[in-house]
Amino acid sequence: MEVETEVLDEGAVRLDKISEGQQGSVVDGTQDVLRDEQAYASFWKRLHADQDSVPDRPEVDFETQAVVAVVLGRRPTGGYSVDIDEVLTTESRNSTQVRFTETTPGDGFVVQQVLTSPYALATIKTPGENVPFSGSEASYSC
């Protein structure tokens, strides 16, 4: 799945979205920073374990980048999604915050009756050790 690259507002860390979807195989919610090829490959394989074939991973230069991953975990129906909104860092770069939004179907919204596990992955400039994730929720209606 090809995802358009997005550069955030001035002052934020550059965020390049590399993959997102509804049918991830990771059913427990997680927010993670993947700092090397081995961790990325392992995560990608788990994320696509239920598919007949694992799609090719987008390339990442781990000399200068890391991958941030947000997986909502199992949801009871379609209509859920997650978006990595922005990544902010302190001037000293010892703390980087990843902000994401979970979108949920509003009351009365017709959705597919299928289990989903929405996810989003993006590359960022290699962050410091402290990387808290901060989530918010939004819903949409008919």
JSON list of C-alpha atoms in Angstrom, two decimals:
[
{"chain": "A", "resi": 1, "resn": "MET", "atom": "CA", "xyz": [0.00, 0.00, 0.00]},
{"chain": "A", "resi": 2, "resn": "GLU", "atom": "CA", "xyz": [1.50, 3.32, -1.07]},
{"chain": "A", "resi": 3, "resn": "VAL", "atom": "CA", "xyz": [0.89, 6.19, 1.33]},
{"chain": "A", "resi": 4, "resn": "GLU", "atom": "CA", "xyz": [1.46, 9.83, 0.41]},
{"chain": "A", "resi": 5, "resn": "THR", "atom": "CA", "xyz": [4.29, 11.56, 2.25]},
{"chain": "A", "resi": 6, "resn": "GLU", "atom": "CA", "xyz": [3.24, 14.41, 4.51]},
{"chain": "A", "resi": 7, "resn": "VAL", "atom": "CA", "xyz": [5.42, 17.11, 6.04]},
{"chain": "A", "resi": 8, "resn": "LEU", "atom": "CA", "xyz": [3.98, 18.67, 9.16]},
{"chain": "A", "resi": 9, "resn": "ASP", "atom": "CA", "xyz": [3.89, 22.30, 10.27]},
{"chain": "A", "resi": 10, "resn": "GLU", "atom": "CA", "xyz": [7.11, 24.19, 10.89]},
{"chain": "A", "resi": 11, "resn": "GLY", "atom": "CA", "xyz": [8.63, 23.30, 14.25]},
{"chain": "A", "resi": 12, "resn": "ALA", "atom": "CA", "xyz": [7.45, 19.72, 14.18]},
{"chain": "A", "resi": 13, "resn": "VAL", "atom": "CA", "xyz": [9.64, 16.74, 13.35]},
{"chain": "A", "resi": 14, "resn": "ARG", "atom": "CA", "xyz": [9.31, 15.57, 9.74]},
{"chain": "A", "resi": 15, "resn": "LEU", "atom": "CA", "xyz": [6.88, 12.67, 9.55]},
{"chain": "A", "resi": 16, "resn": "ASP", "atom": "CA", "xyz": [6.72, 10.39, 6.51]},
{"chain": "A", "resi": 17, "resn": "LYS", "atom": "CA", "xyz": [3.78, 8.00, 6.62]},
{"chain": "A", "resi": 18, "resn": "ILE", "atom": "CA", "xyz": [4.82, 4.65, 5.17]},
{"chain": "A", "resi": 19, "resn": "SER", "atom": "CA", "xyz": [1.90, 2.30, 5.84]},
{"chain": "A", "resi": 20, "resn": "GLU", "atom": "CA", "xyz": [-1.61, 2.28, 7.27]},
{"chain": "A", "resi": 21, "resn": "GLY", "atom": "CA", "xyz": [-4.54, -0.08, 7.18]},
{"chain": "A", "resi": 22, "resn": "GLN", "atom": "CA", "xyz": [-7.49, -1.72, 8.90]},
{"chain": "A", "resi": 23, "resn": "GLN", "atom": "CA", "xyz": [-6.53, -5.38, 8.85]},
{"chain": "A", "resi": 24, "resn": "GLY", "atom": "CA", "xyz": [-3.36, -5.69, 10.90]},
{"chain": "A", "resi": 25, "resn": "SER", "atom": "CA", "xyz": [-2.66, -9.06, 12.50]},
{"chain": "A", "resi": 26, "resn": "VAL", "atom": "CA", "xyz": [-1.47, -7.51, 15.77]},
{"chain": "A", "resi": 27, "resn": "VAL", "atom": "CA", "xyz": [-4.60, -7.71, 17.94]},
{"chain": "A", "resi": 28, "resn": "ASP", "atom": "CA", "xyz": [-3.19, -6.13, 21.10]},
{"chain": "A", "resi": 29, "resn": "GLY", "atom": "CA", "xyz": [-2.89, -2.36, 20.96]},
{"chain": "A", "resi": 30, "resn": "THR", "atom": "CA", "xyz": [0.68, -1.10, 20.86]},
{"chain": "A", "resi": 31, "resn": "GLN", "atom": "CA", "xyz": [2.70, 2.04, 20.32]},
{"chain": "A", "resi": 32, "resn": "ASP", "atom": "CA", "xyz": [6.31, 1.35, 19.48]},
{"chain": "A", "resi": 33, "resn": "VAL", "atom": "CA", "xyz": [9.53, 2.86, 18.15]},
{"chain": "A", "resi": 34, "resn": "LEU", "atom": "CA", "xyz": [11.42, 0.52, 15.84]},
{"chain": "A", "resi": 35, "resn": "ARG", "atom": "CA", "xyz": [15.07, 1.58, 15.80]},
{"chain": "A", "resi": 36, "resn": "ASP", "atom": "CA", "xyz": [16.70, -1.07, 13.61]},
{"chain": "A", "resi": 37, "resn": "GLU", "atom": "CA", "xyz": [16.06, -3.30, 10.61]},
{"chain": "A", "resi": 38, "resn": "GLN", "atom": "CA", "xyz": [15.65, -6.45, 12.71]},
{"chain": "A", "resi": 39, "resn": "ALA", "atom": "CA", "xyz": [12.94, -4.94, 14.94]},
{"chain": "A", "resi": 40, "resn": "TYR", "atom": "CA", "xyz": [11.20, -3.44, 11.89]},
{"chain": "A", "resi": 41, "resn": "ALA", "atom": "CA", "xyz": [11.27, -6.73, 9.94]},
{"chain": "A", "resi": 42, "resn": "SER", "atom": "CA", "xyz": [9.91, -8.67, 12.92]},
{"chain": "A", "resi": 43, "resn": "PHE", "atom": "CA", "xyz": [7.13, -6.16, 13.54]},
{"chain": "A", "resi": 44, "resn": "TRP", "atom": "CA", "xyz": [6.20, -6.04, 9.82]},
{"chain": "A", "resi": 45, "resn": "LYS", "atom": "CA", "xyz": [5.98, -9.83, 9.69]},
{"chain": "A", "resi": 46, "resn": "ARG", "atom": "CA", "xyz": [3.70, -9.93, 12.78]},
{"chain": "A", "resi": 47, "resn": "LEU", "atom": "CA", "xyz": [1.57, -7.07, 11.40]},
{"chain": "A", "resi": 48, "resn": "HIS", "atom": "CA", "xyz": [0.89, -9.03, 8.20]},
{"chain": "A", "resi": 49, "resn": "ALA", "atom": "CA", "xyz": [0.91, -12.58, 9.60]},
{"chain": "A", "resi": 50, "resn": "ASP", "atom": "CA", "xyz": [-2.72, -13.32, 8.61]},
{"chain": "A", "resi": 51, "resn": "GLN", "atom": "CA", "xyz": [-2.18, -12.45, 4.95]},
{"chain": "A", "resi": 52, "resn": "ASP", "atom": "CA", "xyz": [-1.41, -15.03, 2.28]},
{"chain": "A", "resi": 53, "resn": "SER", "atom": "CA", "xyz": [1.84, -13.22, 1.50]},
{"chain": "A", "resi": 54, "resn": "VAL", "atom": "CA", "xyz": [3.64, -10.54, 3.47]},
{"chain": "A", "resi": 55, "resn": "PRO", "atom": "CA", "xyz": [3.95, -7.34, 1.38]},
{"chain": "A", "resi": 56, "resn": "ASP", "atom": "CA", "xyz": [7.36, -5.78, 0.84]},
{"chain": "A", "resi": 57, "resn": "ARG", "atom": "CA", "xyz": [8.43, -3.43, 3.63]},
{"chain": "A", "resi": 58, "resn": "PRO", "atom": "CA", "xyz": [8.97, 0.20, 2.70]},
{"chain": "A", "resi": 59, "resn": "GLU", "atom": "CA", "xyz": [12.70, 0.95, 2.91]},
{"chain": "A", "resi": 60, "resn": "VAL", "atom": "CA", "xyz": [13.99, 2.81, 5.95]},
{"chain": "A", "resi": 61, "resn": "ASP", "atom": "CA", "xyz": [17.46, 4.27, 6.53]},
{"chain": "A", "resi": 62, "resn": "PHE", "atom": "CA", "xyz": [18.03, 3.34, 10.16]},
{"chain": "A", "resi": 63, "resn": "GLU", "atom": "CA", "xyz": [21.25, 5.39, 10.21]},
{"chain": "A", "resi": 64, "resn": "THR", "atom": "CA", "xyz": [19.10, 8.53, 10.34]},
{"chain": "A", "resi": 65, "resn": "GLN", "atom": "CA", "xyz": [15.52, 7.34, 10.89]},
{"chain": "A", "resi": 66, "resn": "ALA", "atom": "CA", "xyz": [13.30, 5.24, 13.11]},
{"chain": "A", "resi": 67, "resn": "VAL", "atom": "CA", "xyz": [9.80, 3.88, 12.54]},
{"chain": "A", "resi": 68, "resn": "VAL", "atom": "CA", "xyz": [6.96, 4.83, 14.87]},
{"chain": "A", "resi": 69, "resn": "ALA", "atom": "CA", "xyz": [4.09, 2.36, 14.90]},
{"chain": "A", "resi": 70, "resn": "VAL", "atom": "CA", "xyz": [0.61, 2.74, 16.37]},
{"chain": "A", "resi": 71, "resn": "VAL", "atom": "CA", "xyz": [-1.71, -0.28, 16.38]},
{"chain": "A", "resi": 72, "resn": "LEU", "atom": "CA", "xyz": [-5.14, 0.18, 17.95]},
{"chain": "A", "resi": 73, "resn": "GLY", "atom": "CA", "xyz": [-5.66, -3.52, 18.53]},
{"chain": "A", "resi": 74, "resn": "ARG", "atom": "CA", "xyz": [-8.77, -5.53, 17.82]},
{"chain": "A", "resi": 75, "resn": "ARG", "atom": "CA", "xyz": [-11.95, -3.55, 17.16]},
{"chain": "A", "resi": 76, "resn": "PRO", "atom": "CA", "xyz": [-15.39, -5.18, 16.86]},
{"chain": "A", "resi": 77, "resn": "THR", "atom": "CA", "xyz": [-16.36, -3.71, 13.47]},
{"chain": "A", "resi": 78, "resn": "GLY", "atom": "CA", "xyz": [-15.12, -1.70, 10.54]},
{"chain": "A", "resi": 79, "resn": "GLY", "atom": "CA", "xyz": [-15.16, 2.09, 10.72]},
{"chain": "A", "resi": 80, "resn": "TYR", "atom": "CA", "xyz": [-12.15, 2.49, 13.04]},
{"chain": "A", "resi": 81, "resn": "SER", "atom": "CA", "xyz": [-8.87, 4.06, 11.95]},
{"chain": "A", "resi": 82, "resn": "VAL", "atom": "CA", "xyz": [-5.71, 5.57, 13.39]},
{"chain": "A", "resi": 83, "resn": "ASP", "atom": "CA", "xyz": [-3.64, 8.48, 12.14]},
{"chain": "A", "resi": 84, "resn": "ILE", "atom": "CA", "xyz": [-0.25, 9.64, 13.37]},
{"chain": "A", "resi": 85, "resn": "ASP", "atom": "CA", "xyz": [-0.90, 13.37, 13.51]},
{"chain": "A", "resi": 86, "resn": "GLU", "atom": "CA", "xyz": [2.42, 14.87, 14.51]},
{"chain": "A", "resi": 87, "resn": "VAL", "atom": "CA", "xyz": [5.74, 14.25, 16.16]},
{"chain": "A", "resi": 88, "resn": "LEU", "atom": "CA", "xyz": [7.22, 16.93, 18.40]},
{"chain": "A", "resi": 89, "resn": "THR", "atom": "CA", "xyz": [10.63, 17.08, 20.02]},
{"chain": "A", "resi": 90, "resn": "THR", "atom": "CA", "xyz": [12.33, 19.15, 22.68]},
{"chain": "A", "resi": 91, "resn": "GLU", "atom": "CA", "xyz": [15.22, 21.39, 21.63]},
{"chain": "A", "resi": 92, "resn": "SER", "atom": "CA", "xyz": [17.71, 19.02, 23.23]},
{"chain": "A", "resi": 93, "resn": "ARG", "atom": "CA", "xyz": [16.09, 16.09, 21.31]},
{"chain": "A", "resi": 94, "resn": "ASN", "atom": "CA", "xyz": [16.08, 13.98, 24.46]},
{"chain": "A", "resi": 95, "resn": "SER", "atom": "CA", "xyz": [12.30, 13.67, 24.33]},
{"chain": "A", "resi": 96, "resn": "THR", "atom": "CA", "xyz": [10.10, 13.12, 21.30]},
{"chain": "A", "resi": 97, "resn": "GLN", "atom": "CA", "xyz": [6.31, 12.94, 21.55]},
{"chain": "A", "resi": 98, "resn": "VAL", "atom": "CA", "xyz": [4.16, 11.08, 19.02]},
{"chain": "A", "resi": 99, "resn": "ARG", "atom": "CA", "xyz": [0.55, 12.29, 18.80]},
{"chain": "A", "resi": 100, "resn": "PHE", "atom": "CA", "xyz": [-2.09, 10.13, 17.17]},
{"chain": "A", "resi": 101, "resn": "THR", "atom": "CA", "xyz": [-5.88, 10.10, 16.74]},
{"chain": "A", "resi": 102, "resn": "GLU", "atom": "CA", "xyz": [-8.19, 7.11, 16.84]},
{"chain": "A", "resi": 103, "resn": "THR", "atom": "CA", "xyz": [-11.29, 7.71, 14.74]},
{"chain": "A", "resi": 104, "resn": "THR", "atom": "CA", "xyz": [-14.38, 5.73, 15.72]},
{"chain": "A", "resi": 105, "resn": "PRO", "atom": "CA", "xyz": [-17.74, 5.34, 14.02]},
{"chain": "A", "resi": 106, "resn": "GLY", "atom": "CA", "xyz": [-20.44, 7.54, 15.57]},
{"chain": "A", "resi": 107, "resn": "ASP", "atom": "CA", "xyz": [-23.86, 6.41, 16.71]},
{"chain": "A", "resi": 108, "resn": "GLY", "atom": "CA", "xyz": [-26.00, 5.21, 13.83]},
{"chain": "A", "resi": 109, "resn": "PHE", "atom": "CA", "xyz": [-23.08, 4.86, 11.44]},
{"chain": "A", "resi": 110, "resn": "VAL", "atom": "CA", "xyz": [-23.38, 1.71, 9.30]},
{"chain": "A", "resi": 111, "resn": "VAL", "atom": "CA", "xyz": [-20.17, -0.33, 9.45]},
{"chain": "A", "resi": 112, "resn": "GLN", "atom": "CA", "xyz": [-18.97, -3.72, 8.24]},
{"chain": "A", "resi": 113, "resn": "GLN", "atom": "CA", "xyz": [-19.44, -6.49, 10.77]},
{"chain": "A", "resi": 114, "resn": "VAL", "atom": "CA", "xyz": [-15.86, -7.70, 10.70]},
{"chain": "A", "resi": 115, "resn": "LEU", "atom": "CA", "xyz": [-13.05, -7.65, 13.25]},
{"chain": "A", "resi": 116, "resn": "THR", "atom": "CA", "xyz": [-10.39, -5.07, 12.44]},
{"chain": "A", "resi": 117, "resn": "SER", "atom": "CA", "xyz": [-7.05, -3.97, 13.89]},
{"chain": "A", "resi": 118, "resn": "PRO", "atom": "CA", "xyz": [-6.18, -0.53, 12.49]},
{"chain": "A", "resi": 119, "resn": "TYR", "atom": "CA", "xyz": [-2.55, 0.56, 12.30]},
{"chain": "A", "resi": 120, "resn": "ALA", "atom": "CA", "xyz": [-0.30, 3.37, 11.09]},
{"chain": "A", "resi": 121, "resn": "LEU", "atom": "CA", "xyz": [3.48, 3.49, 10.60]},
{"chain": "A", "resi": 122, "resn": "ALA", "atom": "CA", "xyz": [5.69, 6.48, 9.85]},
{"chain": "A", "resi": 123, "resn": "THR", "atom": "CA", "xyz": [9.37, 7.28, 9.70]},
{"chain": "A", "resi": 124, "resn": "ILE", "atom": "CA", "xyz": [10.88, 10.08, 11.73]},
{"chain": "A", "resi": 125, "resn": "LYS", "atom": "CA", "xyz": [14.38, 11.41, 12.36]},
{"chain": "A", "resi": 126, "resn": "THR", "atom": "CA", "xyz": [16.00, 9.11, 14.92]},
{"chain": "A", "resi": 127, "resn": "PRO", "atom": "CA", "xyz": [14.51, 10.19, 18.27]},
{"chain": "A", "resi": 128, "resn": "GLY", "atom": "CA", "xyz": [16.06, 10.27, 21.73]},
{"chain": "A", "resi": 129, "resn": "GLU", "atom": "CA", "xyz": [15.40, 7.52, 24.23]},
{"chain": "A", "resi": 130, "resn": "ASN", "atom": "CA", "xyz": [12.21, 9.02, 25.71]},
{"chain": "A", "resi": 131, "resn": "VAL", "atom": "CA", "xyz": [9.30, 8.72, 23.24]},
{"chain": "A", "resi": 132, "resn": "PRO", "atom": "CA", "xyz": [5.87, 9.06, 24.85]},
{"chain": "A", "resi": 133, "resn": "PHE", "atom": "CA", "xyz": [2.77, 8.52, 22.73]},
{"chain": "A", "resi": 134, "resn": "SER", "atom": "CA", "xyz": [-0.31, 10.66, 23.24]},
{"chain": "A", "resi": 135, "resn": "GLY", "atom": "CA", "xyz": [-3.64, 9.56, 21.78]},
{"chain": "A", "resi": 136, "resn": "SER", "atom": "CA", "xyz": [-6.91, 11.35, 21.28]},
{"chain": "A", "resi": 137, "resn": "GLU", "atom": "CA", "xyz": [-10.25, 10.18, 19.93]},
{"chain": "A", "resi": 138, "resn": "ALA", "atom": "CA", "xyz": [-12.54, 11.54, 17.28]},
{"chain": "A", "resi": 139, "resn": "SER", "atom": "CA", "xyz": [-15.76, 10.13, 15.84]},
{"chain": "A", "resi": 140, "resn": "TYR", "atom": "CA", "xyz": [-17.73, 10.69, 12.70]},
{"chain": "A", "resi": 141, "resn": "SER", "atom": "CA", "xyz": [-21.40, 10.34, 12.03]},
{"chain": "A", "resi": 142, "resn": "CYS", "atom": "CA", "xyz": [-23.70, 9.81, 9.06]}
]
